[in-house]
Coordinates of C-alpha atoms and ligand atoms in Angstrom, one line a residue:
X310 CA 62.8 82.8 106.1
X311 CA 60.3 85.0 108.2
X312 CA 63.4 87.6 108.9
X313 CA 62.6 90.4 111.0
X314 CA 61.6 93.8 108.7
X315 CA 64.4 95.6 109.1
X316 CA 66.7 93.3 107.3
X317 CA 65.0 94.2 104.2
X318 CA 66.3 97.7 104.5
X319 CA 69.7 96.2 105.1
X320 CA 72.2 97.3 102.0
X321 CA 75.6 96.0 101.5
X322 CA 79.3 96.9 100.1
X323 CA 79.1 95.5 96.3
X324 CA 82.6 95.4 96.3
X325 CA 82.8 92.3 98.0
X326 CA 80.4 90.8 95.4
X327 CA 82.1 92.0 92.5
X328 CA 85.7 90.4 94.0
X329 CA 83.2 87.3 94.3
X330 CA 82.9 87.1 90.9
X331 CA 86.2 88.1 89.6
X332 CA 87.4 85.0 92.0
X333 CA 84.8 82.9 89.9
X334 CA 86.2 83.9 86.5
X335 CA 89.2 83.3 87.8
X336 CA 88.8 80.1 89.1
X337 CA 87.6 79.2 85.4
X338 CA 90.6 80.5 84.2
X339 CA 90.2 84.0 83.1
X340 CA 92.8 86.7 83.4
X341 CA 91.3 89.5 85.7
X342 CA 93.0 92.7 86.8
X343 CA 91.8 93.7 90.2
X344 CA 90.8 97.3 90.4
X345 CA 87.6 97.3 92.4
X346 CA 88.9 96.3 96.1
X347 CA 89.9 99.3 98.5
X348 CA 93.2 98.0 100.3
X349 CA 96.6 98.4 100.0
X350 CA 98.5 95.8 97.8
X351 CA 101.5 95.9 99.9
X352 CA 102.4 94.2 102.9
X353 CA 102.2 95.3 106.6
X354 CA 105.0 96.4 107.7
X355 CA 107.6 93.7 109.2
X356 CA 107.8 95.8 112.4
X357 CA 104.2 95.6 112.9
X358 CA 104.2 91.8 112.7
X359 CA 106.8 90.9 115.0
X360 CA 105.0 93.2 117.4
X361 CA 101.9 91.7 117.0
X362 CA 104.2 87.7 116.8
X363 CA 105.9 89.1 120.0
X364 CA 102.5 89.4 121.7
X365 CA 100.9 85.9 121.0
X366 CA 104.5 84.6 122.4
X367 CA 103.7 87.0 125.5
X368 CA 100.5 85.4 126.2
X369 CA 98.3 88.3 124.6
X370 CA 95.6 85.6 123.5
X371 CA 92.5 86.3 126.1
X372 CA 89.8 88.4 126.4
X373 CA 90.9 91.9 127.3
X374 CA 88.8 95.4 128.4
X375 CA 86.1 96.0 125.9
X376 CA 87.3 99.4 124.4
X377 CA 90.9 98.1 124.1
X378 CA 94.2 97.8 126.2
X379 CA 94.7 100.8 128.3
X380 CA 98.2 100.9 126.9
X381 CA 96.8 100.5 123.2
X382 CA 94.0 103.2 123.6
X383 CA 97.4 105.5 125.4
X384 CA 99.1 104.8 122.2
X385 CA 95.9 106.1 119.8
X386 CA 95.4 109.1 122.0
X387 CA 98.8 110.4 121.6
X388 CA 98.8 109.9 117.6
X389 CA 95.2 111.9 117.1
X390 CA 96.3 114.3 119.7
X391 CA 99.2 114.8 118.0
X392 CA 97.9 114.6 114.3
X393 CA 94.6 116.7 114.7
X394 CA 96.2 118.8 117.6
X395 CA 93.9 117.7 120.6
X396 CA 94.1 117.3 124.0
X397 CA 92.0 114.2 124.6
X398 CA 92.8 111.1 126.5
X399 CA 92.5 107.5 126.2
X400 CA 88.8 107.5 128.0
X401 CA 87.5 109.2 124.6
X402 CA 88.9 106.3 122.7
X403 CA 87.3 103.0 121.6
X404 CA 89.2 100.2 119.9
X405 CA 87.3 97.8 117.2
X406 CA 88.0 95.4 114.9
X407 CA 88.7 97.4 112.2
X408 CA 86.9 100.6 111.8
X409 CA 83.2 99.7 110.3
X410 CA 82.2 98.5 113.4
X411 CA 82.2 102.4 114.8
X412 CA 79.8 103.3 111.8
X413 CA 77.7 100.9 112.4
X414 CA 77.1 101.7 117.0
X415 CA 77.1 105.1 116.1
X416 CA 74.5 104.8 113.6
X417 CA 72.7 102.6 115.6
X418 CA 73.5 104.5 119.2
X419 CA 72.2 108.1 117.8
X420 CA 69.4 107.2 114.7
X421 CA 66.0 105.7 115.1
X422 CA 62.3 106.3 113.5
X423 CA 61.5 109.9 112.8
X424 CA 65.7 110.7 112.7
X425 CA 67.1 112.1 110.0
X426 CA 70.9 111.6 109.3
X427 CA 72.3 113.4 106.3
X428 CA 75.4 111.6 104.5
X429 CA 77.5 111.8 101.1
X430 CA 76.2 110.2 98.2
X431 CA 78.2 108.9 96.7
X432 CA 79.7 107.5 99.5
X433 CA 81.1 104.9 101.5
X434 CA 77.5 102.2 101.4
X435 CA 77.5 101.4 104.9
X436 CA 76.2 104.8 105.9
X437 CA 73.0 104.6 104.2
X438 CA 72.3 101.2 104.6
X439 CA 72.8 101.3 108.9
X440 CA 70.9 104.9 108.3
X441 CA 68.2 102.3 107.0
X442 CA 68.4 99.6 109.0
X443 CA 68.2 102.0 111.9
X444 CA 64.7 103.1 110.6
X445 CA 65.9 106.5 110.3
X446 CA 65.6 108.7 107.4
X447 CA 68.9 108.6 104.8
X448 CA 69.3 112.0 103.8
X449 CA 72.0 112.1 100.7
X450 CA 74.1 114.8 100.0
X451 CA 74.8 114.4 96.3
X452 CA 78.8 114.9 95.8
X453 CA 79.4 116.1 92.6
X454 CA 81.8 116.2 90.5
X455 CA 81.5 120.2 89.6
X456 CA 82.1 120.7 93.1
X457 CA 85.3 118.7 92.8
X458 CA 83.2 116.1 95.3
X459 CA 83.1 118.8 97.7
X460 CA 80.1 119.9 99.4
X461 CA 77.6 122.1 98.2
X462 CA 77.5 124.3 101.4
X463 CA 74.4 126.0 100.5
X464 CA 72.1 123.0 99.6
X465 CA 73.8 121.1 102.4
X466 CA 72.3 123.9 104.6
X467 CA 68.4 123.6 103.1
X468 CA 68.8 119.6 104.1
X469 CA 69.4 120.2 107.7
X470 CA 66.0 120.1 109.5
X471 CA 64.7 119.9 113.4
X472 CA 64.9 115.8 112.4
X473 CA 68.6 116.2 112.0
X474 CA 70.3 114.3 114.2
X475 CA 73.2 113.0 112.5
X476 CA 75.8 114.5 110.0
X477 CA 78.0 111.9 108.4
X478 CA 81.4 113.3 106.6
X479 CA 84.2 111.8 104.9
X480 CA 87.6 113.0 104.1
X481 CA 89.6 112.5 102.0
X482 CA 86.4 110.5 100.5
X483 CA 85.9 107.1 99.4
X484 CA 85.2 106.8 96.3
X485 CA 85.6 110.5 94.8
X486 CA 89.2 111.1 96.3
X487 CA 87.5 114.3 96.7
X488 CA 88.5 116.5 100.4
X489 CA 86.7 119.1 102.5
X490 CA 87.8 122.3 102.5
X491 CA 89.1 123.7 105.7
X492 CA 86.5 126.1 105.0
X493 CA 83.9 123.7 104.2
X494 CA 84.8 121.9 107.5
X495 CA 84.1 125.2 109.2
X496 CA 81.0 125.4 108.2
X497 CA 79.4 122.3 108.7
X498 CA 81.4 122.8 112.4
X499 CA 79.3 125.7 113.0
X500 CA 75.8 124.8 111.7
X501 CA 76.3 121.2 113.5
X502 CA 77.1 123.3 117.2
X503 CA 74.2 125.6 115.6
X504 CA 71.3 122.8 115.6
X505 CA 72.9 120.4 118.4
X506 CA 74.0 117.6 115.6
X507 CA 76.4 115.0 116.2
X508 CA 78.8 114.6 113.4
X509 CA 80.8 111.4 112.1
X510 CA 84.1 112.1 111.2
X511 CA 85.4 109.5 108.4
X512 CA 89.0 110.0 108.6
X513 CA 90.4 106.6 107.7
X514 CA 91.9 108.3 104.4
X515 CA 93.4 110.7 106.9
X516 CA 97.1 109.8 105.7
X517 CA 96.4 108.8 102.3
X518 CA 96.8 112.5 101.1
X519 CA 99.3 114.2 98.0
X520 CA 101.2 117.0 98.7
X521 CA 98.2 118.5 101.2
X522 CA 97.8 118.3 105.0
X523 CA 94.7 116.8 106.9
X524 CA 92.0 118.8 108.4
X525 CA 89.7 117.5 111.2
X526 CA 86.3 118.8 111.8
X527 CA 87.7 118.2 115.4
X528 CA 90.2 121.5 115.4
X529 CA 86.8 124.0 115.7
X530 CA 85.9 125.1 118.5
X531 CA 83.4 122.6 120.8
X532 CA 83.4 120.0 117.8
X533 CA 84.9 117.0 120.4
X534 CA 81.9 117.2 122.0
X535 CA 80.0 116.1 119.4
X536 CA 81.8 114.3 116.8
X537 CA 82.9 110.7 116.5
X538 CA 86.3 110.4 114.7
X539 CA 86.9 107.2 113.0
X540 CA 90.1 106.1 112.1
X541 CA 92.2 103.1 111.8
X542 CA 95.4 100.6 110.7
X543 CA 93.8 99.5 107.3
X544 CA 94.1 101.8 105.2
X545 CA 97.7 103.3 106.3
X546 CA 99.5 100.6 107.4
X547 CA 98.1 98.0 104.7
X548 CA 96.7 96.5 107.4
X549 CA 92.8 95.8 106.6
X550 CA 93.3 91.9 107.3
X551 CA 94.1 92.4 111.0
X552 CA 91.2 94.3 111.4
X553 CA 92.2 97.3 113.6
X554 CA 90.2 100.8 114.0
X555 CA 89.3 103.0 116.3
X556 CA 86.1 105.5 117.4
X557 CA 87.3 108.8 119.7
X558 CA 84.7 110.4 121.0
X559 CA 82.8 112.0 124.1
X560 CA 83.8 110.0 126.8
X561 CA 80.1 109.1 127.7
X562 CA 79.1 108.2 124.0
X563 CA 82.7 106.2 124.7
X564 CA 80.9 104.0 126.8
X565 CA 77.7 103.4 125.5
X566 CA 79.5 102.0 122.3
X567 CA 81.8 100.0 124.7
X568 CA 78.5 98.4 125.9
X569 CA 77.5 97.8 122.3
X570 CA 80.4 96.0 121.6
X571 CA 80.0 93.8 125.0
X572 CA 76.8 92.8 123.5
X573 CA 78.5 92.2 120.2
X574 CA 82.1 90.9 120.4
X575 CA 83.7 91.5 124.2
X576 CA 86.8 92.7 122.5
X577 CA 88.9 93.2 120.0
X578 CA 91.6 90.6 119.3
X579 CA 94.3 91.2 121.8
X580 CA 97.4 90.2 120.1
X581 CA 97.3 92.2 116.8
X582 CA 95.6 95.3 119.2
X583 CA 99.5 95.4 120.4
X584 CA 100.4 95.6 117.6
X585 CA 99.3 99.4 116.9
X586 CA 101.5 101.0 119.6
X587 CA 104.6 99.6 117.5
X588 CA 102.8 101.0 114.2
X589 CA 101.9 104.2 115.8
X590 CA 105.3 105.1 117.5
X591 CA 107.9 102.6 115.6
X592 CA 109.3 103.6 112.5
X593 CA 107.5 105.9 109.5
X594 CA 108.9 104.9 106.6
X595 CA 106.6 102.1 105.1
X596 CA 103.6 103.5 105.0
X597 CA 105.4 107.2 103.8
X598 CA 106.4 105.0 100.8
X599 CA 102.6 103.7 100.2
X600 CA 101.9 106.8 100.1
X601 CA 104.8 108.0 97.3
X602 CA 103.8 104.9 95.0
X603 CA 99.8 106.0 95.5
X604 CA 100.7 109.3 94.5
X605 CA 103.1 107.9 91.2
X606 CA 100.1 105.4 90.5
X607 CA 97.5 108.2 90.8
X608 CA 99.1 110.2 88.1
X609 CA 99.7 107.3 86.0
X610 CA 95.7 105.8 86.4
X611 CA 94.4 109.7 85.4
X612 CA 96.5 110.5 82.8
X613 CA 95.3 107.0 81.1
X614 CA 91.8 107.5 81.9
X615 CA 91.7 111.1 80.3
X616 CA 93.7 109.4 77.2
X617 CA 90.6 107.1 76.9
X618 CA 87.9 108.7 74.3
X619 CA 84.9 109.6 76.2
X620 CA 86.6 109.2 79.6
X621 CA 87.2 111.8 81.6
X622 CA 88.9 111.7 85.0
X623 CA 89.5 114.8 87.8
X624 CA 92.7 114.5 89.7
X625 CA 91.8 113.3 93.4
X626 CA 93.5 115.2 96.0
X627 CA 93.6 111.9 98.4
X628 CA 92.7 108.2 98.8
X629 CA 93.8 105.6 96.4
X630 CA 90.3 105.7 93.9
X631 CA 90.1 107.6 90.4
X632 CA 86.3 108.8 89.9
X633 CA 86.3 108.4 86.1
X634 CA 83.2 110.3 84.4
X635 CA 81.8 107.6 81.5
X636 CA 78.6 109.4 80.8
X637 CA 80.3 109.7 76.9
X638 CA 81.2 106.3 76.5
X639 CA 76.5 105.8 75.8
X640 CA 77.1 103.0 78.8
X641 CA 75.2 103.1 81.9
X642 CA 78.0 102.8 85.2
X643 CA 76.1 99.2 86.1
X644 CA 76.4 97.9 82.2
X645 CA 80.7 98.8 82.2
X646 CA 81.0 97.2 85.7
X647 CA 79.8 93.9 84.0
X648 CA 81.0 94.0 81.2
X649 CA 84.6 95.2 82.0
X650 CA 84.6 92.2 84.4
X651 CA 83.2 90.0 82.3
X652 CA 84.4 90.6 78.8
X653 CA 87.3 92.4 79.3
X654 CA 88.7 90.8 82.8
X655 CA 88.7 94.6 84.6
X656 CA 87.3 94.4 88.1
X657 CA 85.5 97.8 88.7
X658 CA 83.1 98.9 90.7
X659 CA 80.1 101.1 89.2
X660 CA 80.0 104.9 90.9
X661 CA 76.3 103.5 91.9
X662 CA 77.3 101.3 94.2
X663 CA 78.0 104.3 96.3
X664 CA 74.4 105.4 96.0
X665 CA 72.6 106.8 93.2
X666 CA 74.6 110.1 92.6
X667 CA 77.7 108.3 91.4
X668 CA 75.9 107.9 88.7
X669 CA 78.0 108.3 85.4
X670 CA 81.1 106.9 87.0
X671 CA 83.3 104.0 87.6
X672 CA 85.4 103.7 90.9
X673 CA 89.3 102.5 89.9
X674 CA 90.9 101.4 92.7
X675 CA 94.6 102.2 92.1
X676 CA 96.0 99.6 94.8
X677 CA 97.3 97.7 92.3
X678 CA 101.0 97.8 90.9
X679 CA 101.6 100.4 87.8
X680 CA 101.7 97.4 85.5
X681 CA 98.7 96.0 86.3
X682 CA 96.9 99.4 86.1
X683 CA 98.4 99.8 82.6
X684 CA 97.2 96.3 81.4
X685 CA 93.7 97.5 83.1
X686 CA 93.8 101.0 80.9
X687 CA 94.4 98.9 77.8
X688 CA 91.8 96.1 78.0
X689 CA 89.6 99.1 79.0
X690 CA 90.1 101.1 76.1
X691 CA 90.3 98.3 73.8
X692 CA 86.9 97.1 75.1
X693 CA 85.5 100.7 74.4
X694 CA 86.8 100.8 70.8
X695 CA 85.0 97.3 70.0
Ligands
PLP505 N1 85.5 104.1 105.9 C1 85.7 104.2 104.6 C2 85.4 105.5 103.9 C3 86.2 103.1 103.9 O1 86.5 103.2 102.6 C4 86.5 101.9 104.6 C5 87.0 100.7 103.9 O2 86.9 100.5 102.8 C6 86.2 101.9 106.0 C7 85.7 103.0 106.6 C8 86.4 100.6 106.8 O3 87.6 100.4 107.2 P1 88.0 99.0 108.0 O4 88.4 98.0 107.0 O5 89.0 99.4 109.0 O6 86.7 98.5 108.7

């Protein structure tokens, strides 16, 4: 196709190729159990809908400023402001359809040949393959699971180099459920104000959390001038469809990724961008009782995974994946992907398709009702007995 070089460094988000196939099978008649797809299973909020109905009737269907409604971006301020106890304003803030597209500007914005940009792995696959695509350097920090998927503060420490442009974190992380330390946070704070790094703040999980509270690498001192916090409607409001997030940030890095999404989309759709003010300051409850079935869900999905011979499965402090170790099972993470899917009709991704130190794992996505999950445990266990 004579494609420019850089597209062969491109990577991609296997998760969408494993529901692919799962849709195949299913379209043949197979009976699959979907555990490999990050978003909600519930429905958005009806508040949140008749907001974003209302709009369309009140002629919200044009183009509209390129970093998002004043009104909207008014309405985001005051939420992180009030969540991560800033005092920002809605300049720092840059609306996009749904949250990837800030990794993606950033990445390109900050990283070019001879860059280094250091970023969890495993992790969310989108980092390393715009570090790539960028022509930067991917630097991984492995994640590991005797670190409870924390970081390794020392050996994150020996990575950091005069290249270093670029820290990426994520918490609570995607796919580990693992979450940074307040501690931890402090210290990547200080060596990233240390060696004049910008830092990526992953925070989409940010309200997906059991029975802890949220820290922001934003609270330490200096840290909003160099960090880019992502957030968004996905994730909490079972909203990943509408396509909703959000970058803040230095208000001059604000506008150079307003400018890179002129060159890419003008603007985000202006009819369901109304509809986050009514998410943000309407009524709670919904997506407080996501959370409450997550958490039931997440003690049902690790209790069956450790009840599995040769499975064993850490409790994740936040997001909705189990991290299941499979190393004992004598199956390579790639081999039980397939053939969960294919023999067994269990959609899972492997822990490699978040890079090669989620090796030895499967990712369970536990967005999926409590009977389904137990069907899923079942098939899987049966399927390990064989
Ligand atoms: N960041 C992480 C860690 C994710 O897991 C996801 C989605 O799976 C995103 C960002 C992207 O969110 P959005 O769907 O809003 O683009």
């Amino acid at each position: 196709m004579n494609l420019a070089t850089r597209m062969s460094r491109l990577g991609t988000e296997t998760a969408f190729e494993v529901l692919a196939k799962a849709k195949a099978l299913e379209k043949q008649g197979k009976h699959v159990i979907h555990l490999e797809i990050g978003e909600p299973d519930f429905d958005t909020p009806g508040n949140i809908i008749k907001a974003a109905v209302d709009a369309l009737h009140q002629g919200f269907t044009h183009y509209n400023p390129a970093p998002g409604f004043p009104e909207v971006r008014e309405a985001i301020i005051a939420e992180i402001n009030k969540t991560r106890k800033l005092n920002l304003t809605a300049d720092n803030v840059v609306v996009t359809p749904g949250a990837k597209p800030i990794m993606f500007f950033v990445i390109m914005a900050l990283i070019e040949k001879g860059d280094e940009a250091i970023y969890p792995n495993p992790g969310f696959p989108i980092y390393e393959s715009v570090i790539n695509f960028s022509g930067g350097k991917a630097v991984p920090l492995p994640l590991l699971e005797e670190n409870d998927f924390g970081f390794d503060l020392d050996y994150f420490e020996s990575l950091v180099t005069d290249k270093t442009k670029l820290i990426i974190i994520n918490s609570p992380h995607n796919p580990t459920g693992g979450v940074l330390t307040k501690e931890q946070l402090q210290r990547i704070a200080e060596i990233a104000t240390k060696r004049g790094i910008w830092v990526l703040a992953d925070e989409i999980y940010s309200r997906t959390l059991y029975n802890i509270k949220h820290e922001s690498i934003t609270q330490f001192s200096g840290m909003t001038d160099r960090t880019i916090l992502l957030d968004g409607l996905s994730k909490t409001y079972a909203m990943t469809g509408w396509r909703l997030g959000y970058g803040v940030m230095p208000v001059e890095m604000a506008k150079w990724i307003t400018q890179m999404a002129i060159n890419c989309y003008s603007c985000t759709n202006a009819f369901s961008q109304q509809a986050i003010i009514e998410a943000y300051q309407g009524p709670q409850e919904e997506p407080e009782k996501m959370v409450a079935e997550f958490a039931r869900r997440r003690q049902f999905i690790v209790d069956g995974l450790n009840a599995i011979p040769n499975i064993s499965c850490k409790m994740p402090p936040g997001a909705f994946y189990a991290f299941p170790n499979i190393r004992k099972t004598g199956h390579t993470s790639r081999d039980l992907e397939n053939d969960l899917l294919q023999q067994a009709g269990v959609a899972v991704l492997s822990g490699t398709a978040f890079g090669e130190y989620g090796d030895g794992h499967l990712r369970l996505s536990y967005a999926n009702s409590i009977d389904n999950i137990k069907i899923a445990l079942e098939r899987i266990a049966d399927y390990l007995q064989k």
